[in-house]
Amino acid sequence: MAANSFSAPAQAVKGAAKTLAHRRQAVVGLLFALIVILVLHTTVVFGPSRSTNDIVVLQSTSGEQNARTSSPPALLAPNNSIQDNGQKDGAAKNDGERRDQLGQTVKNDANDKMKEDLIGQELDGDVKHGAPGKPICDLSDPRYDICEITGDARAMGANRTVLYVPPADERGTDGPEWAIKDQSRKNLGDIKEVNVKTLSAAQSLVAPECTSRHAVPAVLFAMNGIIGNPWHDLSDVLIPLFITTRAYDGEVQFLVTELQPWFVDKYRLVLTNLSRYDIIDFNKDAGVRCYPHIIVGLRSHGDLDIDPARTPRNYTLLDFRLYIRDVFSLPPEGQGIPYKEANKKNAASNDNGTVTENPKPRLLLINRGESRKFVNLPEVSSAVQAAGFELLVMEPSRDMGMEEFARAVDSCDVLMGVHGAALTNFFFLRTNAVLLQVVGLGLEREALHYYGNQAKAVMVQHIQYFISAEESTLYEKYGKDHPAVSDPDSVHKQGWQGAKRYFWAEQDIRLNITRFAPTLHQLIRTLRE
């Protein structure tokens, strides 16, 4: 009984303890729930408000930077003044009204004040800038200067200026500026300069408005200098233009200073193949043209030459010859020289029982109209025909159509002439055809440097005939003891003007037919091999 009397209260105590424990758990759970609710309430009430403010600021900063850098035309010019194919830049809306996440309209009147503040800071020297960009102009080459801009490039023909508006983080307090000659020969004295300038931070904000936008790159170059004969036309303009622009496959526009209508007409096939877009007369262009990429100047590797190691796709001078022939729709590479092609046809005809006359190799004789001409042209012509050639005599002129002349050169096995610009037409010869160069007094080194090396590089055979002193009219005019006759090197050492006078301007050729005949016979043998 005693045991039972003690067990009943103990059980009651245990029950009360359990009840108390449950109540404590409930209180703790309630407190925890209150804390969770309070945290959630704080996050809901305060968190989104701060987050929304942060996003609005980032959008504002991003939008304003965007309007000044990645989409400058939309900021700087009204939509109706820009040729943009109807596309409107969203960044332009940041100049008007902007809506926050709550749908409330916020006026963006701070843009002008921000410009004023930035200009003021720049003047005070208290503005922070990112790392400076690399120079966009390279003046290190002894032959040419070149500027290349990628990004926001603006060309203004009225004042011969190209501007670069750098990204915001690359703008500095100063804007470097260059004045370069946009021709492939920067040492020529009569070439006007083009100004190329990187805008500073302050200048970028007030850059000239774009009047037209273009999706393709542009190349700005001069169409003057000493052009006017085939050698300089190719060496100073067309080959540098090929080097600079061929890799674009026509997707590039030409901005031309000192545009020469005769040059455009003469080489239209080449120019329109290198660029599918209208040629812009930059001197007369009153707008502000905006491009994603602009090159100012032309790259040049030497006299009538191409260095494949310095071209984007390892182009060679042979590539240029094949390209020129293709542009003028001449027979493709692999077709033999006309003489051998005619022999093949003749052999086929004979096999069919048709007797035909044996074909003759064809020689195109260049007759120069002024200096370095053949004064005994009829005798020279007769000697060529007597040696077994079919003869074609032509006197090229600046106004002669290139298509006609290119076809004439292609139809011949030999191009013959006295050292001079007209021999540049060897580019229209077929592979293994022959350039026969008659070399006047004092022109031995020049003959090889300006034509001989290049002919070999494009797989055209080169044969030289060096005249004797008696075959030069300098001998008749000045006598055998004059330095120009007896010691041409001494004249060269006195400078270009003396050499030009005697060897280029005053010298004509009276070919000694007897002395020249073995060269013609050697030429026949070469063609038959």
mmCIF file of C-alpha atoms in Angstrom, residues 31-407:
data_model
loop_
_atom_site.group_PDB
_atom_site.id
_atom_site.type_symbol
_atom_site.label_atom_id
_atom_site.label_comp_id
_atom_site.label_asym_id
_atom_site.label_seq_id
_atom_site.Cartn_x
_atom_site.Cartn_y
_atom_site.Cartn_z
ATOM 1 C CA LEU A 31 9.107 33.066 -31.035
ATOM 2 C CA PHE A 32 10.959 31.455 -33.956
ATOM 3 C CA ALA A 33 7.933 31.964 -36.177
ATOM 4 C CA LEU A 34 7.763 35.618 -35.125
ATOM 5 C CA ILE A 35 11.452 36.081 -35.935
ATOM 6 C CA VAL A 36 11.040 34.475 -39.366
ATOM 7 C CA ILE A 37 8.020 36.631 -40.082
ATOM 8 C CA LEU A 38 9.919 39.716 -38.982
ATOM 9 C CA VAL A 39 12.864 38.857 -41.273
ATOM 10 C CA LEU A 40 10.581 38.196 -44.195
ATOM 11 C CA HIS A 41 8.697 41.370 -43.544
ATOM 12 C CA THR A 42 11.926 43.384 -43.419
ATOM 13 C CA THR A 43 13.144 41.847 -46.688
ATOM 14 C CA VAL A 44 9.864 42.470 -48.463
ATOM 15 C CA VAL A 45 9.469 46.001 -47.211
ATOM 16 C CA PHE A 46 13.023 47.274 -47.483
ATOM 17 C CA GLY A 47 14.896 44.881 -49.779
ATOM 18 C CA PRO A 48 13.143 45.537 -53.140
ATOM 19 C CA SER A 49 13.247 49.271 -52.604
ATOM 20 C CA ARG A 50 17.066 49.290 -52.351
ATOM 21 C CA SER A 51 17.443 46.790 -55.183
ATOM 22 C CA THR A 52 15.231 48.830 -57.483
ATOM 23 C CA ASN A 53 17.211 51.972 -56.774
ATOM 24 C CA ASP A 54 20.479 50.173 -57.539
ATOM 25 C CA ILE A 55 19.169 48.889 -60.896
ATOM 26 C CA VAL A 56 17.904 52.298 -61.907
ATOM 27 C CA VAL A 57 21.313 53.838 -61.244
ATOM 28 C CA LEU A 58 23.094 51.118 -63.227
ATOM 29 C CA GLN A 59 20.691 51.512 -66.094
ATOM 30 C CA SER A 60 21.179 55.244 -66.074
ATOM 31 C CA THR A 61 24.952 54.963 -66.015
ATOM 32 C CA SER A 62 24.965 52.241 -68.639
ATOM 33 C CA GLY A 63 22.514 54.102 -70.821
ATOM 34 C CA GLU A 64 24.406 57.374 -70.672
ATOM 35 C CA GLN A 65 27.739 55.677 -71.434
ATOM 36 C CA ASN A 66 26.055 53.749 -74.237
ATOM 37 C CA ALA A 67 24.705 56.899 -75.769
ATOM 38 C CA ARG A 68 28.153 58.471 -75.730
ATOM 39 C CA THR A 69 30.194 55.493 -76.916
ATOM 40 C CA SER A 70 28.715 52.392 -78.511
ATOM 41 C CA SER A 71 25.905 54.273 -80.290
ATOM 42 C CA PRO A 72 27.207 57.833 -80.734
ATOM 43 C CA PRO A 73 25.210 58.754 -83.838
ATOM 44 C CA ALA A 74 21.912 58.135 -82.040
ATOM 45 C CA LEU A 75 22.971 60.550 -79.310
ATOM 46 C CA LEU A 76 24.543 63.189 -81.484
ATOM 47 C CA ALA A 77 22.088 63.443 -84.349
ATOM 48 C CA PRO A 78 18.302 63.404 -84.705
ATOM 49 C CA ASN A 79 16.955 60.234 -86.265
ATOM 50 C CA ASN A 80 15.723 62.097 -89.320
ATOM 51 C CA SER A 81 19.223 63.405 -90.089
ATOM 52 C CA ILE A 82 20.955 60.035 -90.114
ATOM 53 C CA GLN A 83 20.832 57.438 -92.838
ATOM 54 C CA ASP A 84 20.366 54.308 -90.735
ATOM 55 C CA ASN A 85 18.019 52.162 -92.845
ATOM 56 C CA GLY A 86 15.141 53.034 -90.510
ATOM 57 C CA GLN A 87 16.759 51.528 -87.399
ATOM 58 C CA LYS A 88 16.487 53.546 -84.202
ATOM 59 C CA ASP A 89 18.981 53.158 -81.400
ATOM 60 C CA GLY A 90 17.370 52.470 -78.024
ATOM 61 C CA ALA A 91 20.122 54.412 -76.324
ATOM 62 C CA ALA A 92 18.669 57.599 -77.776
ATOM 63 C CA LYS A 93 15.684 57.234 -75.445
ATOM 64 C CA ASN A 94 17.990 57.970 -72.535
ATOM 65 C CA ASP A 95 18.170 61.561 -73.775
ATOM 66 C CA GLY A 96 14.416 61.994 -73.299
ATOM 67 C CA GLU A 97 12.379 60.036 -70.790
ATOM 68 C CA ARG A 98 13.195 56.885 -68.883
ATOM 69 C CA ARG A 99 10.793 54.720 -66.914
ATOM 70 C CA ASP A 100 11.768 52.977 -63.697
ATOM 71 C CA GLN A 101 10.474 49.588 -62.572
ATOM 72 C CA LEU A 102 7.459 51.133 -60.836
ATOM 73 C CA GLY A 103 6.289 52.662 -64.102
ATOM 74 C CA GLN A 104 7.005 56.222 -63.012
ATOM 75 C CA THR A 105 8.420 58.666 -65.557
ATOM 76 C CA VAL A 106 11.848 60.071 -64.661
ATOM 77 C CA LYS A 107 13.216 63.096 -66.546
ATOM 78 C CA ASN A 108 16.819 62.640 -67.647
ATOM 79 C CA ASP A 109 17.814 66.279 -67.436
ATOM 80 C CA ALA A 110 21.205 65.432 -65.913
ATOM 81 C CA ASN A 111 22.803 64.568 -69.256
ATOM 82 C CA ASP A 112 23.770 68.117 -70.224
ATOM 83 C CA LYS A 113 24.959 68.886 -66.695
ATOM 84 C CA MET A 114 27.075 65.718 -66.741
ATOM 85 C CA LYS A 115 28.729 66.908 -69.981
ATOM 86 C CA GLU A 116 29.435 70.316 -68.453
ATOM 87 C CA ASP A 117 30.842 68.750 -65.290
ATOM 88 C CA LEU A 118 33.076 66.375 -67.257
ATOM 89 C CA ILE A 119 34.420 69.179 -69.441
ATOM 90 C CA GLY A 120 35.039 71.268 -66.348
ATOM 91 C CA GLN A 121 36.821 68.386 -64.620
ATOM 92 C CA GLU A 122 38.965 67.832 -67.697
ATOM 93 C CA LEU A 123 39.958 71.470 -67.795
ATOM 94 C CA ASP A 124 40.817 71.274 -64.096
ATOM 95 C CA GLY A 125 42.788 68.086 -64.647
ATOM 96 C CA ASP A 126 40.544 66.191 -62.226
ATOM 97 C CA VAL A 127 39.018 63.490 -64.391
ATOM 98 C CA LYS A 128 39.886 59.789 -64.248
ATOM 99 C CA HIS A 129 40.523 57.867 -67.458
ATOM 100 C CA GLY A 130 41.136 54.305 -68.456
ATOM 101 C CA ALA A 131 44.276 52.927 -70.085
ATOM 102 C CA PRO A 132 45.264 54.892 -73.215
ATOM 103 C CA GLY A 133 44.659 53.162 -76.537
ATOM 104 C CA LYS A 134 47.453 52.260 -78.908
ATOM 105 C CA PRO A 135 48.395 54.827 -81.595
ATOM 106 C CA ILE A 136 46.182 54.543 -84.646
ATOM 107 C CA CYS A 137 48.772 55.928 -87.079
ATOM 108 C CA ASP A 138 52.062 54.318 -88.067
ATOM 109 C CA LEU A 139 54.644 56.658 -89.579
ATOM 110 C CA SER A 140 57.591 54.269 -89.305
ATOM 111 C CA ASP A 141 57.712 52.963 -92.888
ATOM 112 C CA PRO A 142 60.135 54.936 -95.084
ATOM 113 C CA ARG A 143 57.792 54.678 -98.063
ATOM 114 C CA TYR A 144 54.284 55.372 -96.740
ATOM 115 C CA ASP A 145 52.271 56.464 -93.690
ATOM 116 C CA ILE A 146 49.141 54.598 -92.629
ATOM 117 C CA CYS A 147 46.353 55.152 -90.105
ATOM 118 C CA GLU A 148 43.855 52.461 -89.162
ATOM 119 C CA ILE A 149 40.808 53.084 -86.989
ATOM 120 C CA THR A 150 38.480 50.417 -85.662
ATOM 121 C CA GLY A 151 35.391 51.639 -83.848
ATOM 122 C CA ASP A 152 33.628 54.964 -84.174
ATOM 123 C CA ALA A 153 35.394 56.561 -87.166
ATOM 124 C CA ARG A 154 34.032 59.721 -88.805
ATOM 125 C CA ALA A 155 35.290 61.054 -92.146
ATOM 126 C CA MET A 156 34.752 64.696 -93.130
ATOM 127 C CA GLY A 157 35.827 65.557 -96.642
ATOM 128 C CA ALA A 158 35.202 69.287 -96.333
ATOM 129 C CA ASN A 159 38.239 69.733 -94.084
ATOM 130 C CA ARG A 160 40.154 66.548 -95.007
ATOM 131 C CA THR A 161 39.746 65.129 -91.514
ATOM 132 C CA VAL A 162 39.092 61.702 -90.018
ATOM 133 C CA LEU A 163 38.042 61.574 -86.360
ATOM 134 C CA TYR A 164 38.185 58.658 -83.951
ATOM 135 C CA VAL A 165 35.728 58.743 -81.052
ATOM 136 C CA PRO A 166 37.173 56.228 -78.569
ATOM 137 C CA PRO A 167 35.155 54.226 -76.033
ATOM 138 C CA ALA A 168 34.517 56.055 -72.767
ATOM 139 C CA ASP A 169 37.118 54.108 -70.788
ATOM 140 C CA GLU A 170 39.846 54.913 -73.336
ATOM 141 C CA ARG A 171 39.356 58.664 -73.548
ATOM 142 C CA GLY A 172 42.100 60.945 -72.308
ATOM 143 C CA THR A 173 42.546 64.600 -71.568
ATOM 144 C CA ASP A 174 44.440 65.037 -74.819
ATOM 145 C CA GLY A 175 43.585 63.787 -78.283
ATOM 146 C CA PRO A 176 46.625 62.790 -80.359
ATOM 147 C CA GLU A 177 46.619 64.082 -83.917
ATOM 148 C CA TRP A 178 48.465 63.193 -87.104
ATOM 149 C CA ALA A 179 48.810 64.829 -90.514
ATOM 150 C CA ILE A 180 49.675 62.237 -93.159
ATOM 151 C CA LYS A 181 49.923 62.033 -96.918
ATOM 152 C CA ASP A 182 47.351 59.492 -98.057
ATOM 153 C CA GLN A 183 49.437 58.377 -101.031
ATOM 154 C CA SER A 184 51.773 55.398 -101.239
ATOM 155 C CA ARG A 185 54.786 57.712 -101.618
ATOM 156 C CA LYS A 186 54.902 60.021 -98.623
ATOM 157 C CA ASN A 187 58.031 61.804 -99.836
ATOM 158 C CA LEU A 188 56.258 63.405 -102.781
ATOM 159 C CA GLY A 189 56.068 67.136 -102.250
ATOM 160 C CA ASP A 190 52.727 67.955 -103.896
ATOM 161 C CA ILE A 191 50.482 65.652 -101.847
ATOM 162 C CA LYS A 192 48.108 67.451 -99.482
ATOM 163 C CA GLU A 193 47.839 66.006 -96.003
ATOM 164 C CA VAL A 194 44.833 64.441 -94.308
ATOM 165 C CA ASN A 195 44.294 65.123 -90.609
ATOM 166 C CA VAL A 196 43.609 62.124 -88.383
ATOM 167 C CA LYS A 197 42.642 62.847 -84.781
ATOM 168 C CA THR A 198 41.658 60.867 -81.706
ATOM 169 C CA LEU A 199 39.130 62.913 -79.750
ATOM 170 C CA SER A 200 39.620 63.623 -76.045
ATOM 171 C CA ALA A 201 36.929 62.964 -73.457
ATOM 172 C CA ALA A 202 35.506 66.468 -73.782
ATOM 173 C CA GLN A 203 35.750 66.505 -77.584
ATOM 174 C CA SER A 204 34.042 63.111 -77.836
ATOM 175 C CA LEU A 205 30.927 64.528 -76.201
ATOM 176 C CA VAL A 206 30.568 67.232 -78.840
ATOM 177 C CA ALA A 207 31.809 65.246 -81.858
ATOM 178 C CA PRO A 208 30.294 66.174 -85.255
ATOM 179 C CA GLU A 209 27.024 64.432 -85.978
ATOM 180 C CA CYS A 210 26.937 61.558 -88.456
ATOM 181 C CA THR A 211 25.078 62.378 -91.648
ATOM 182 C CA SER A 212 25.455 58.841 -92.993
ATOM 183 C CA ARG A 213 26.332 55.479 -91.506
ATOM 184 C CA HIS A 214 28.021 52.671 -93.377
ATOM 185 C CA ALA A 215 28.291 49.001 -92.498
ATOM 186 C CA VAL A 216 31.467 48.357 -94.517
ATOM 187 C CA PRO A 217 35.020 49.656 -93.963
ATOM 188 C CA ALA A 218 36.448 52.580 -95.918
ATOM 189 C CA VAL A 219 39.876 53.299 -97.380
ATOM 190 C CA LEU A 220 40.878 56.920 -97.921
ATOM 191 C CA PHE A 221 43.650 57.515 -100.467
ATOM 192 C CA ALA A 222 44.965 60.077 -102.936
ATOM 193 C CA MET A 223 44.615 59.646 -106.686
ATOM 194 C CA ASN A 224 47.418 61.980 -107.674
ATOM 195 C CA GLY A 225 51.192 62.284 -107.407
ATOM 196 C CA ILE A 226 53.144 61.299 -110.491
ATOM 197 C CA ILE A 227 50.515 59.039 -112.009
ATOM 198 C CA GLY A 228 49.759 59.302 -115.702
ATOM 199 C CA ASN A 229 51.856 56.471 -117.105
ATOM 200 C CA PRO A 230 51.260 52.740 -116.607
ATOM 201 C CA TRP A 231 54.245 52.200 -114.322
ATOM 202 C CA HIS A 232 53.257 54.841 -111.776
ATOM 203 C CA ASP A 233 49.546 54.036 -112.143
ATOM 204 C CA LEU A 234 50.244 50.472 -111.024
ATOM 205 C CA SER A 235 53.196 50.995 -108.698
ATOM 206 C CA ASP A 236 51.795 54.015 -106.847
ATOM 207 C CA VAL A 237 48.043 53.340 -106.834
ATOM 208 C CA LEU A 238 46.714 50.014 -108.118
ATOM 209 C CA ILE A 239 49.214 47.628 -106.512
ATOM 210 C CA PRO A 240 49.120 49.449 -103.125
ATOM 211 C CA LEU A 241 45.322 49.456 -103.387
ATOM 212 C CA PHE A 242 45.402 45.712 -104.092
ATOM 213 C CA ILE A 243 47.681 45.145 -101.086
ATOM 214 C CA THR A 244 45.488 47.252 -98.802
ATOM 215 C CA THR A 245 42.000 46.173 -99.885
ATOM 216 C CA ARG A 246 42.012 42.839 -101.736
ATOM 217 C CA ALA A 247 41.296 40.873 -98.562
ATOM 218 C CA TYR A 248 37.951 42.682 -98.195
ATOM 219 C CA ASP A 249 36.651 40.940 -101.347
ATOM 220 C CA GLY A 250 34.899 44.088 -102.542
ATOM 221 C CA GLU A 251 33.213 44.885 -99.213
ATOM 222 C CA VAL A 252 34.957 48.235 -98.783
ATOM 223 C CA GLN A 253 34.295 51.800 -99.918
ATOM 224 C CA PHE A 254 36.866 54.155 -101.440
ATOM 225 C CA LEU A 255 37.125 57.756 -100.282
ATOM 226 C CA VAL A 256 39.389 59.485 -102.811
ATOM 227 C CA THR A 257 41.191 62.784 -102.442
ATOM 228 C CA GLU A 258 42.217 64.586 -105.639
ATOM 229 C CA LEU A 259 40.042 62.242 -107.665
ATOM 230 C CA GLN A 260 41.092 62.034 -111.318
ATOM 231 C CA PRO A 261 38.145 61.213 -113.620
ATOM 232 C CA TRP A 262 40.451 59.944 -116.368
ATOM 233 C CA PHE A 263 42.057 57.484 -113.935
ATOM 234 C CA VAL A 264 38.652 56.201 -112.806
ATOM 235 C CA ASP A 265 37.553 55.741 -116.411
ATOM 236 C CA LYS A 266 40.761 54.009 -117.462
ATOM 237 C CA TYR A 267 40.924 51.584 -114.549
ATOM 238 C CA ARG A 268 37.220 51.276 -113.822
ATOM 239 C CA LEU A 269 37.248 47.481 -114.102
ATOM 240 C CA VAL A 270 39.918 47.190 -111.415
ATOM 241 C CA LEU A 271 38.411 49.802 -109.092
ATOM 242 C CA THR A 272 34.893 48.388 -109.278
ATOM 243 C CA ASN A 273 36.188 44.894 -108.647
ATOM 244 C CA LEU A 274 38.146 45.905 -105.540
ATOM 245 C CA SER A 275 35.100 47.809 -104.234
ATOM 246 C CA ARG A 276 31.412 47.149 -104.923
ATOM 247 C CA TYR A 277 30.454 50.583 -103.619
ATOM 248 C CA ASP A 278 30.362 54.051 -105.130
ATOM 249 C CA ILE A 279 33.670 55.911 -105.196
ATOM 250 C CA ILE A 280 33.388 59.060 -103.063
ATOM 251 C CA ASP A 281 35.051 62.271 -104.242
ATOM 252 C CA PHE A 282 36.261 63.143 -100.754
ATOM 253 C CA ASN A 283 37.277 66.713 -101.621
ATOM 254 C CA LYS A 284 33.681 67.526 -102.545
ATOM 255 C CA ASP A 285 31.966 65.498 -99.816
ATOM 256 C CA ALA A 286 30.190 67.837 -97.387
ATOM 257 C CA GLY A 287 28.846 65.224 -94.978
ATOM 258 C CA VAL A 288 30.126 63.341 -91.947
ATOM 259 C CA ARG A 289 30.456 59.694 -92.942
ATOM 260 C CA CYS A 290 30.607 57.192 -90.090
ATOM 261 C CA TYR A 291 32.288 53.815 -90.581
ATOM 262 C CA PRO A 292 33.153 50.887 -88.298
ATOM 263 C CA HIS A 293 36.667 50.844 -89.763
ATOM 264 C CA ILE A 294 38.728 53.337 -91.760
ATOM 265 C CA ILE A 295 42.196 53.065 -93.275
ATOM 266 C CA VAL A 296 43.868 56.314 -94.282
ATOM 267 C CA GLY A 297 46.679 55.832 -96.802
ATOM 268 C CA LEU A 298 47.905 52.905 -98.895
ATOM 269 C CA ARG A 299 50.464 50.249 -98.025
ATOM 270 C CA SER A 300 53.326 49.871 -100.485
ATOM 271 C CA HIS A 301 56.151 47.349 -100.405
ATOM 272 C CA GLY A 302 58.444 48.738 -103.088
ATOM 273 C CA ASP A 303 58.655 49.711 -106.730
ATOM 274 C CA LEU A 304 56.066 47.661 -108.604
ATOM 275 C CA ASP A 305 56.386 44.965 -105.964
ATOM 276 C CA ILE A 306 54.543 42.967 -103.294
ATOM 277 C CA ASP A 307 56.069 41.338 -100.223
ATOM 278 C CA PRO A 308 53.828 38.344 -99.410
ATOM 279 C CA ALA A 309 55.012 38.299 -95.784
ATOM 280 C CA ARG A 310 53.388 41.723 -95.301
ATOM 281 C CA THR A 311 50.004 41.022 -96.894
ATOM 282 C CA PRO A 312 46.916 39.624 -95.096
ATOM 283 C CA ARG A 313 46.672 36.513 -97.263
ATOM 284 C CA ASN A 314 50.287 36.250 -98.436
ATOM 285 C CA TYR A 315 49.485 37.784 -101.808
ATOM 286 C CA THR A 316 52.346 37.841 -104.305
ATOM 287 C CA LEU A 317 53.040 39.870 -107.422
ATOM 288 C CA LEU A 318 52.034 36.783 -109.406
ATOM 289 C CA ASP A 319 48.667 36.857 -107.633
ATOM 290 C CA PHE A 320 48.277 40.455 -108.785
ATOM 291 C CA ARG A 321 49.057 39.528 -112.414
ATOM 292 C CA LEU A 322 46.535 36.691 -112.349
ATOM 293 C CA TYR A 323 44.010 38.981 -110.677
ATOM 294 C CA ILE A 324 44.477 41.692 -113.326
ATOM 295 C CA ARG A 325 44.097 39.172 -116.121
ATOM 296 C CA ASP A 326 40.922 37.839 -114.561
ATOM 297 C CA VAL A 327 39.471 41.345 -114.149
ATOM 298 C CA PHE A 328 40.033 41.993 -117.865
ATOM 299 C CA SER A 329 38.531 38.596 -118.785
ATOM 300 C CA LEU A 330 41.733 37.279 -120.355
ATOM 301 C CA PRO A 331 42.286 33.514 -120.840
ATOM 302 C CA PRO A 332 42.788 31.669 -117.559
ATOM 303 C CA GLU A 333 46.089 30.469 -116.190
ATOM 304 C CA GLY A 334 47.105 27.148 -117.719
ATOM 305 C CA GLN A 335 46.481 28.213 -121.279
ATOM 306 C CA GLY A 336 49.799 28.368 -123.101
ATOM 307 C CA ILE A 337 51.341 31.284 -124.954
ATOM 308 C CA PRO A 338 49.510 32.026 -128.242
ATOM 309 C CA TYR A 339 52.299 30.579 -130.402
ATOM 310 C CA LYS A 340 52.155 27.186 -128.700
ATOM 311 C CA GLU A 341 48.352 27.161 -128.603
ATOM 312 C CA ALA A 342 48.331 27.864 -132.349
ATOM 313 C CA ASN A 343 50.783 25.013 -132.955
ATOM 314 C CA LYS A 344 48.484 22.627 -131.073
ATOM 315 C CA LYS A 345 45.542 23.614 -133.235
ATOM 316 C CA ASN A 346 47.677 23.340 -136.351
ATOM 317 C CA ALA A 347 48.799 19.850 -135.398
ATOM 318 C CA ALA A 348 45.209 18.801 -134.812
ATOM 319 C CA SER A 349 44.184 20.177 -138.200
ATOM 320 C CA ASN A 350 47.009 18.307 -139.925
ATOM 321 C CA ASP A 351 45.915 15.095 -138.255
ATOM 322 C CA ASN A 352 42.483 15.625 -139.806
ATOM 323 C CA GLY A 353 44.043 15.970 -143.238
ATOM 324 C CA THR A 354 43.768 19.762 -143.393
ATOM 325 C CA VAL A 355 46.989 21.450 -144.457
ATOM 326 C CA THR A 356 47.513 24.822 -142.760
ATOM 327 C CA GLU A 357 50.359 27.298 -142.757
ATOM 328 C CA ASN A 358 52.736 27.045 -139.829
ATOM 329 C CA PRO A 359 51.906 29.741 -137.259
ATOM 330 C CA LYS A 360 54.413 32.452 -136.389
ATOM 331 C CA PRO A 361 55.130 33.794 -132.944
ATOM 332 C CA ARG A 362 53.598 37.232 -132.461
ATOM 333 C CA LEU A 363 55.593 40.240 -131.244
ATOM 334 C CA LEU A 364 54.082 43.490 -129.992
ATOM 335 C CA LEU A 365 56.510 46.355 -130.568
ATOM 336 C CA ILE A 366 55.946 49.396 -128.351
ATOM 337 C CA ASN A 367 56.622 52.598 -130.260
ATOM 338 C CA ARG A 368 57.258 55.430 -127.836
ATOM 339 C CA GLY A 369 56.052 58.776 -129.093
ATOM 340 C CA GLU A 370 58.546 60.987 -127.298
ATOM 341 C CA SER A 371 61.874 60.145 -125.651
ATOM 342 C CA ARG A 372 63.566 56.747 -125.886
ATOM 343 C CA LYS A 373 61.856 55.980 -129.176
ATOM 344 C CA PHE A 374 63.241 53.993 -132.100
ATOM 345 C CA VAL A 375 64.381 56.569 -134.639
ATOM 346 C CA ASN A 376 64.730 53.813 -137.249
ATOM 347 C CA LEU A 377 61.416 52.108 -136.548
ATOM 348 C CA PRO A 378 60.847 50.875 -140.148
ATOM 349 C CA GLU A 379 64.206 49.061 -140.143
ATOM 350 C CA VAL A 380 63.499 47.539 -136.744
ATOM 351 C CA SER A 381 60.070 46.370 -137.903
ATOM 352 C CA SER A 382 61.518 44.743 -141.014
ATOM 353 C CA ALA A 383 64.179 42.947 -138.957
ATOM 354 C CA VAL A 384 61.571 41.542 -136.591
ATOM 355 C CA GLN A 385 59.502 40.197 -139.475
ATOM 356 C CA ALA A 386 62.554 38.807 -141.226
ATOM 357 C CA ALA A 387 63.419 36.845 -138.103
ATOM 358 C CA GLY A 388 60.109 35.014 -138.395
ATOM 359 C CA PHE A 389 57.705 37.024 -136.221
ATOM 360 C CA GLU A 390 54.246 38.311 -136.912
ATOM 361 C CA LEU A 391 54.512 41.983 -135.968
ATOM 362 C CA LEU A 392 52.066 44.276 -134.197
ATOM 363 C CA VAL A 393 53.153 47.889 -133.561
ATOM 364 C CA MET A 394 51.303 50.025 -131.016
ATOM 365 C CA GLU A 395 51.856 53.410 -129.418
ATOM 366 C CA PRO A 396 50.064 53.450 -126.043
ATOM 367 C CA SER A 397 48.497 56.655 -124.796
ATOM 368 C CA ARG A 398 46.832 57.690 -121.560
ATOM 369 C CA ASP A 399 43.443 57.780 -123.276
ATOM 370 C CA MET A 400 43.714 54.297 -124.773
ATOM 371 C CA GLY A 401 41.145 51.863 -123.452
ATOM 372 C CA MET A 402 42.736 49.311 -121.144
ATOM 373 C CA GLU A 403 40.500 46.433 -122.239
ATOM 374 C CA GLU A 404 41.592 46.788 -125.866
ATOM 375 C CA PHE A 405 45.271 47.078 -125.016
ATOM 376 C CA ALA A 406 45.138 44.199 -122.514
ATOM 377 C CA ARG A 407 43.674 41.888 -125.170
#
